[in-house]
Amino acid sequence: MENNNNVDIKQRFGKAIGRRRRELDLSQEALAEKAELHRTYISSIERGTRNPSLENIKKLADALDISIANLFANYDIEGKK
C-alpha cells in the first residue's frame, strides 16, 4: 500500500507537467507526440495516478524543453515552498 508521500509527489509532479505544458501552449496530444508517449499516459501523469519511470521523466523534460533539475526546482515538486 502506498503512503501519502508517494501519492502526493505523483500529484505534484503531474501538476508541474501540466503547468509547464500549458506554459508552452501544448495539448496533451502534442506533448505525447514530442515525448513519444501515449496521450492517455500523459493524462494519467497529470492527474497524479501514474508513477512515471526515470526514462519517461527524461522524455517529458526533453519534450517540455526543461531540465529535470529545473522541472523539480521551478515547479515545487518536492513541496518545500
Tab-separated table of N, CA, C and O in Angstrom:
chain	number	residue	atom	x	y	z
A	1	MET	N	0.840	-1.188	0.000
A	1	MET	CA	0.000	0.000	0.000
A	1	MET	C	0.882	1.247	0.000
A	1	MET	O	1.861	1.329	0.725
A	2	GLU	N	0.501	2.236	-0.808
A	2	GLU	CA	1.295	3.456	-0.918
A	2	GLU	C	1.008	4.381	0.248
A	2	GLU	O	-0.117	4.489	0.716
A	3	ASN	N	2.063	5.057	0.700
A	3	ASN	CA	1.832	6.045	1.742
A	3	ASN	C	1.477	7.375	1.100
A	3	ASN	O	1.571	7.562	-0.104
A	4	ASN	N	1.049	8.329	1.907
A	4	ASN	CA	0.585	9.617	1.399
A	4	ASN	C	1.673	10.391	0.684
A	4	ASN	O	1.388	11.143	-0.234
A	5	ASN	N	2.940	10.241	1.098
A	5	ASN	CA	4.023	10.963	0.434
A	5	ASN	C	4.176	10.538	-1.022
A	5	ASN	O	4.448	11.350	-1.885
A	6	ASN	N	4.017	9.241	-1.310
A	6	ASN	CA	4.128	8.760	-2.682
A	6	ASN	C	3.002	9.309	-3.546
A	6	ASN	O	3.219	9.707	-4.680
A	7	VAL	N	1.794	9.319	-3.012
A	7	VAL	CA	0.658	9.860	-3.754
A	7	VAL	C	0.862	11.349	-3.968
A	7	VAL	O	0.677	11.876	-5.055
A	8	ASP	N	1.278	12.037	-2.942
A	8	ASP	CA	1.466	13.477	-3.001
A	8	ASP	C	2.513	13.866	-4.047
A	8	ASP	O	2.295	14.803	-4.810
A	9	ILE	N	3.615	13.170	-4.101
A	9	ILE	CA	4.667	13.500	-5.075
A	9	ILE	C	4.165	13.256	-6.500
A	9	ILE	O	4.470	14.023	-7.409
A	10	LYS	N	3.380	12.218	-6.710
A	10	LYS	CA	2.830	11.962	-8.044
A	10	LYS	C	1.885	13.080	-8.446
A	10	LYS	O	1.899	13.524	-9.593
A	11	GLN	N	1.092	13.555	-7.505
A	11	GLN	CA	0.170	14.655	-7.805
A	11	GLN	C	0.926	15.947	-8.082
A	11	GLN	O	0.602	16.668	-9.022
A	12	ARG	N	1.943	16.235	-7.285
A	12	ARG	CA	2.731	17.451	-7.506
A	12	ARG	C	3.474	17.379	-8.836
A	12	ARG	O	3.549	18.364	-9.570
A	13	PHE	N	4.026	16.206	-9.157
A	13	PHE	CA	4.710	16.035	-10.435
A	13	PHE	C	3.729	16.234	-11.591
A	13	PHE	O	4.031	16.935	-12.560
A	14	GLY	N	2.565	15.640	-11.489
A	14	GLY	CA	1.555	15.779	-12.530
A	14	GLY	C	1.133	17.222	-12.739
A	14	GLY	O	0.985	17.685	-13.879
A	15	LYS	N	0.956	17.956	-11.653
A	15	LYS	CA	0.596	19.374	-11.769
A	15	LYS	C	1.715	20.166	-12.434
A	15	LYS	O	1.460	21.068	-13.235
A	16	ALA	N	2.954	19.821	-12.108
A	16	ALA	CA	4.101	20.510	-12.715
A	16	ALA	C	4.159	20.246	-14.220
A	16	ALA	O	4.380	21.171	-15.009
A	17	ILE	N	3.923	19.015	-14.613
A	17	ILE	CA	3.931	18.671	-16.041
A	17	ILE	C	2.822	19.439	-16.756
A	17	ILE	O	3.041	20.038	-17.821
A	18	GLY	N	1.651	19.446	-16.178
A	18	GLY	CA	0.533	20.160	-16.787
A	18	GLY	C	0.783	21.658	-16.878
A	18	GLY	O	0.479	22.290	-17.902
A	19	ARG	N	1.344	22.218	-15.830
A	19	ARG	CA	1.625	23.657	-15.825
A	19	ARG	C	2.642	24.028	-16.904
A	19	ARG	O	2.446	24.974	-17.666
A	20	ARG	N	3.730	23.257	-16.970
A	20	ARG	CA	4.752	23.524	-17.972
A	20	ARG	C	4.185	23.327	-19.382
A	20	ARG	O	4.461	24.120	-20.296
A	21	ARG	N	3.368	22.303	-19.556
A	21	ARG	CA	2.762	22.037	-20.866
A	21	ARG	C	1.899	23.224	-21.301
A	21	ARG	O	1.976	23.681	-22.446
A	22	ARG	N	1.104	23.755	-20.381
A	22	ARG	CA	0.252	24.901	-20.707
A	22	ARG	C	1.071	26.159	-20.977
A	22	ARG	O	0.712	26.961	-21.842
A	23	GLU	N	2.187	26.328	-20.244
A	23	GLU	CA	3.077	27.470	-20.499
A	23	GLU	C	3.579	27.454	-21.940
A	23	GLU	O	3.764	28.505	-22.545
A	24	LEU	N	3.816	26.267	-22.462
A	24	LEU	CA	4.305	26.113	-23.834
A	24	LEU	C	3.158	26.027	-24.845
A	24	LEU	O	3.407	25.842	-26.034
A	25	ASP	N	1.933	26.144	-24.350
A	25	ASP	CA	0.736	26.082	-25.190
A	25	ASP	C	0.686	24.791	-25.993
A	25	ASP	O	0.407	24.782	-27.194
A	26	LEU	N	0.970	23.680	-25.301
A	26	LEU	CA	0.915	22.358	-25.928
A	26	LEU	C	-0.322	21.615	-25.444
A	26	LEU	O	-0.678	21.707	-24.261
A	27	SER	N	-0.947	20.886	-26.326
A	27	SER	CA	-2.012	19.970	-25.920
A	27	SER	C	-1.360	18.718	-25.342
A	27	SER	O	-0.159	18.473	-25.544
A	28	GLN	N	-2.154	17.901	-24.660
A	28	GLN	CA	-1.628	16.620	-24.185
A	28	GLN	C	-1.197	15.767	-25.374
A	28	GLN	O	-0.185	15.076	-25.308
A	29	GLU	N	-1.946	15.850	-26.442
A	29	GLU	CA	-1.616	15.086	-27.651
A	29	GLU	C	-0.263	15.518	-28.220
A	29	GLU	O	0.570	14.680	-28.585
A	30	ALA	N	-0.044	16.837	-28.283
A	30	ALA	CA	1.224	17.348	-28.819
A	30	ALA	C	2.392	16.959	-27.921
A	30	ALA	O	3.457	16.571	-28.407
A	31	LEU	N	2.201	17.043	-26.612
A	31	LEU	CA	3.253	16.633	-25.687
A	31	LEU	C	3.538	15.144	-25.838
A	31	LEU	O	4.703	14.728	-25.878
A	32	ALA	N	2.500	14.357	-25.937
A	32	ALA	CA	2.669	12.908	-26.088
A	32	ALA	C	3.477	12.595	-27.342
A	32	ALA	O	4.386	11.756	-27.311
A	33	GLU	N	3.169	13.283	-28.419
A	33	GLU	CA	3.897	13.054	-29.673
A	33	GLU	C	5.367	13.438	-29.526
A	33	GLU	O	6.253	12.687	-29.926
A	34	LYS	N	5.631	14.601	-28.934
A	34	LYS	CA	7.017	15.045	-28.748
A	34	LYS	C	7.807	14.108	-27.837
A	34	LYS	O	8.996	13.875	-28.046
A	35	ALA	N	7.145	13.593	-26.804
A	35	ALA	CA	7.810	12.725	-25.825
A	35	ALA	C	7.783	11.250	-26.240
A	35	ALA	O	8.358	10.405	-25.548
A	36	GLU	N	7.101	10.949	-27.347
A	36	GLU	CA	6.934	9.568	-27.807
A	36	GLU	C	6.264	8.697	-26.751
A	36	GLU	O	6.690	7.581	-26.448
A	37	LEU	N	5.199	9.260	-26.168
A	37	LEU	CA	4.386	8.561	-25.175
A	37	LEU	C	2.927	8.644	-25.631
A	37	LEU	O	2.589	9.416	-26.525
A	38	HIS	N	2.065	7.881	-25.007
A	38	HIS	CA	0.652	7.899	-25.376
A	38	HIS	C	-0.064	9.033	-24.649
A	38	HIS	O	0.260	9.349	-23.505
A	39	ARG	N	-1.070	9.641	-25.306
A	39	ARG	CA	-1.795	10.753	-24.703
A	39	ARG	C	-2.467	10.349	-23.396
A	39	ARG	O	-2.498	11.127	-22.438
A	40	THR	N	-3.004	9.147	-23.320
A	40	THR	CA	-3.663	8.735	-22.078
A	40	THR	C	-2.654	8.588	-20.942
A	40	THR	O	-3.000	8.782	-19.778
A	41	TYR	N	-1.418	8.255	-21.280
A	41	TYR	CA	-0.348	8.185	-20.276
A	41	TYR	C	-0.051	9.585	-19.736
A	41	TYR	O	0.090	9.778	-18.521
A	42	ILE	N	0.006	10.586	-20.621
A	42	ILE	CA	0.220	11.974	-20.207
A	42	ILE	C	-0.918	12.409	-19.288
A	42	ILE	O	-0.694	13.018	-18.236
A	43	SER	N	-2.125	12.086	-19.672
A	43	SER	CA	-3.293	12.429	-18.863
A	43	SER	C	-3.205	11.807	-17.471
A	43	SER	O	-3.468	12.470	-16.461
A	44	SER	N	-2.817	10.556	-17.406
A	44	SER	CA	-2.681	9.865	-16.114
A	44	SER	C	-1.594	10.502	-15.250
A	44	SER	O	-1.759	10.620	-14.033
A	45	ILE	N	-0.507	10.905	-15.870
A	45	ILE	CA	0.561	11.572	-15.123
A	45	ILE	C	0.037	12.888	-14.557
A	45	ILE	O	0.222	13.185	-13.373
A	46	GLU	N	-0.621	13.672	-15.394
A	46	GLU	CA	-1.121	14.971	-14.947
A	46	GLU	C	-2.171	14.838	-13.847
A	46	GLU	O	-2.283	15.712	-12.991
A	47	ARG	N	-2.921	13.747	-13.845
A	47	ARG	CA	-3.904	13.507	-12.780
A	47	ARG	C	-3.252	12.951	-11.514
A	47	ARG	O	-3.904	12.855	-10.473
A	48	GLY	N	-1.988	12.578	-11.605
A	48	GLY	CA	-1.289	12.042	-10.441
A	48	GLY	C	-1.572	10.588	-10.164
A	48	GLY	O	-1.347	10.109	-9.056
A	49	THR	N	-2.039	9.860	-11.170
A	49	THR	CA	-2.349	8.443	-10.975
A	49	THR	C	-1.267	7.519	-11.510
A	49	THR	O	-1.335	6.316	-11.287
A	50	ARG	N	-0.279	8.074	-12.206
A	50	ARG	CA	0.836	7.284	-12.744
A	50	ARG	C	2.114	7.628	-12.005
A	50	ARG	O	2.310	8.749	-11.558
A	51	ASN	N	2.988	6.653	-11.921
A	51	ASN	CA	4.305	6.836	-11.344
A	51	ASN	C	5.305	6.614	-12.485
A	51	ASN	O	5.724	5.490	-12.736
A	52	PRO	N	5.665	7.689	-13.211
A	52	PRO	CA	6.496	7.516	-14.398
A	52	PRO	C	7.914	7.051	-14.071
A	52	PRO	O	8.464	7.397	-13.021
A	53	SER	N	8.472	6.286	-14.987
A	53	SER	CA	9.850	5.829	-14.831
A	53	SER	C	10.810	6.993	-15.050
A	53	SER	O	10.438	8.035	-15.599
A	54	LEU	N	12.045	6.804	-14.667
A	54	LEU	CA	13.067	7.820	-14.907
A	54	LEU	C	13.223	8.103	-16.394
A	54	LEU	O	13.403	9.256	-16.800
A	55	GLU	N	13.135	7.058	-17.207
A	55	GLU	CA	13.238	7.246	-18.650
A	55	GLU	C	12.122	8.145	-19.169
A	55	GLU	O	12.363	9.034	-19.991
A	56	ASN	N	10.915	7.948	-18.660
A	56	ASN	CA	9.794	8.757	-19.114
A	56	ASN	C	9.837	10.174	-18.541
A	56	ASN	O	9.408	11.115	-19.209
A	57	ILE	N	10.373	10.340	-17.347
A	57	ILE	CA	10.571	11.688	-16.800
A	57	ILE	C	11.540	12.449	-17.707
A	57	ILE	O	11.321	13.616	-18.025
A	58	LYS	N	12.593	11.785	-18.156
A	58	LYS	CA	13.561	12.404	-19.062
A	58	LYS	C	12.902	12.766	-20.393
A	58	LYS	O	13.114	13.868	-20.922
A	59	LYS	N	12.098	11.854	-20.943
A	59	LYS	CA	11.396	12.137	-22.196
A	59	LYS	C	10.483	13.349	-22.045
A	59	LYS	O	10.410	14.208	-22.935
A	60	LEU	N	9.774	13.416	-20.921
A	60	LEU	CA	8.867	14.543	-20.683
A	60	LEU	C	9.631	15.850	-20.543
A	60	LEU	O	9.255	16.866	-21.134
A	61	ALA	N	10.702	15.833	-19.762
A	61	ALA	CA	11.502	17.048	-19.582
A	61	ALA	C	12.053	17.527	-20.919
A	61	ALA	O	11.983	18.720	-21.235
A	62	ASP	N	12.572	16.612	-21.716
A	62	ASP	CA	13.092	16.985	-23.035
A	62	ASP	C	11.988	17.580	-23.916
A	62	ASP	O	12.191	18.607	-24.571
A	63	ALA	N	10.833	16.944	-23.924
A	63	ALA	CA	9.719	17.422	-24.738
A	63	ALA	C	9.210	18.778	-24.263
A	63	ALA	O	8.701	19.572	-25.054
A	64	LEU	N	9.366	19.045	-22.966
A	64	LEU	CA	8.931	20.319	-22.384
A	64	LEU	C	10.055	21.353	-22.377
A	64	LEU	O	9.899	22.431	-21.794
A	65	ASP	N	11.180	20.999	-22.995
A	65	ASP	CA	12.316	21.912	-23.131
A	65	ASP	C	12.775	22.474	-21.786
A	65	ASP	O	12.947	23.684	-21.615
A	66	ILE	N	12.951	21.567	-20.822
A	66	ILE	CA	13.392	21.951	-19.486
A	66	ILE	C	14.227	20.798	-18.926
A	66	ILE	O	13.982	19.632	-19.261
A	67	SER	N	15.213	21.112	-18.115
A	67	SER	CA	15.992	20.045	-17.493
A	67	SER	C	15.168	19.413	-16.370
A	67	SER	O	14.263	20.041	-15.817
A	68	ILE	N	15.494	18.188	-16.043
A	68	ILE	CA	14.816	17.521	-14.931
A	68	ILE	C	15.023	18.333	-13.655
A	68	ILE	O	14.082	18.558	-12.892
A	69	ALA	N	16.244	18.822	-13.436
A	69	ALA	CA	16.547	19.605	-12.234
A	69	ALA	C	15.674	20.856	-12.165
A	69	ALA	O	15.103	21.165	-11.109
A	70	ASN	N	15.563	21.577	-13.279
A	70	ASN	CA	14.741	22.791	-13.279
A	70	ASN	C	13.263	22.470	-13.152
A	70	ASN	O	12.515	23.233	-12.532
A	71	LEU	N	12.836	21.374	-13.716
A	71	LEU	CA	11.442	20.969	-13.566
A	71	LEU	C	11.117	20.774	-12.088
A	71	LEU	O	10.123	21.293	-11.583
A	72	PHE	N	11.978	20.066	-11.374
A	72	PHE	CA	11.744	19.821	-9.954
A	72	PHE	C	11.913	21.095	-9.127
A	72	PHE	O	11.132	21.354	-8.220
A	73	ALA	N	12.913	21.897	-9.450
A	73	ALA	CA	13.196	23.106	-8.663
A	73	ALA	C	12.175	24.210	-8.897
A	73	ALA	O	11.726	24.852	-7.946
A	74	ASN	N	11.794	24.424	-10.162
A	74	ASN	CA	10.955	25.567	-10.500
A	74	ASN	C	9.467	25.316	-10.351
A	74	ASN	O	8.683	26.259	-10.386
A	75	TYR	N	9.067	24.074	-10.185
A	75	TYR	CA	7.639	23.766	-10.121
A	75	TYR	C	7.252	23.116	-8.794
A	75	TYR	O	6.195	22.504	-8.685
A	76	ASP	N	8.092	23.258	-7.789
A	76	ASP	CA	7.800	22.836	-6.416
A	76	ASP	C	7.344	21.390	-6.290
A	76	ASP	O	6.435	21.080	-5.534
A	77	ILE	N	7.954	20.510	-7.033
A	77	ILE	CA	7.573	19.101	-6.966
A	77	ILE	C	7.892	18.516	-5.586
A	77	ILE	O	7.158	17.674	-5.080
A	78	GLU	N	8.960	18.989	-4.984
A	78	GLU	CA	9.348	18.448	-3.678
A	78	GLU	C	8.487	18.982	-2.546
A	78	GLU	O	8.572	18.500	-1.432
A	79	GLY	N	7.668	19.996	-2.815
A	79	GLY	CA	6.748	20.515	-1.805
A	79	GLY	C	7.408	21.286	-0.690
A	79	GLY	O	6.912	21.308	0.427
A	80	LYS	N	8.517	21.945	-0.979
A	80	LYS	CA	9.257	22.654	0.065
A	80	LYS	C	8.928	24.136	0.136
A	80	LYS	O	9.306	24.788	1.075
A	81	LYS	N	8.244	24.664	-0.871
A	81	LYS	CA	7.952	26.100	-0.887
A	81	LYS	C	6.734	26.428	-0.068
A	81	LYS	O	5.863	25.658	0.136
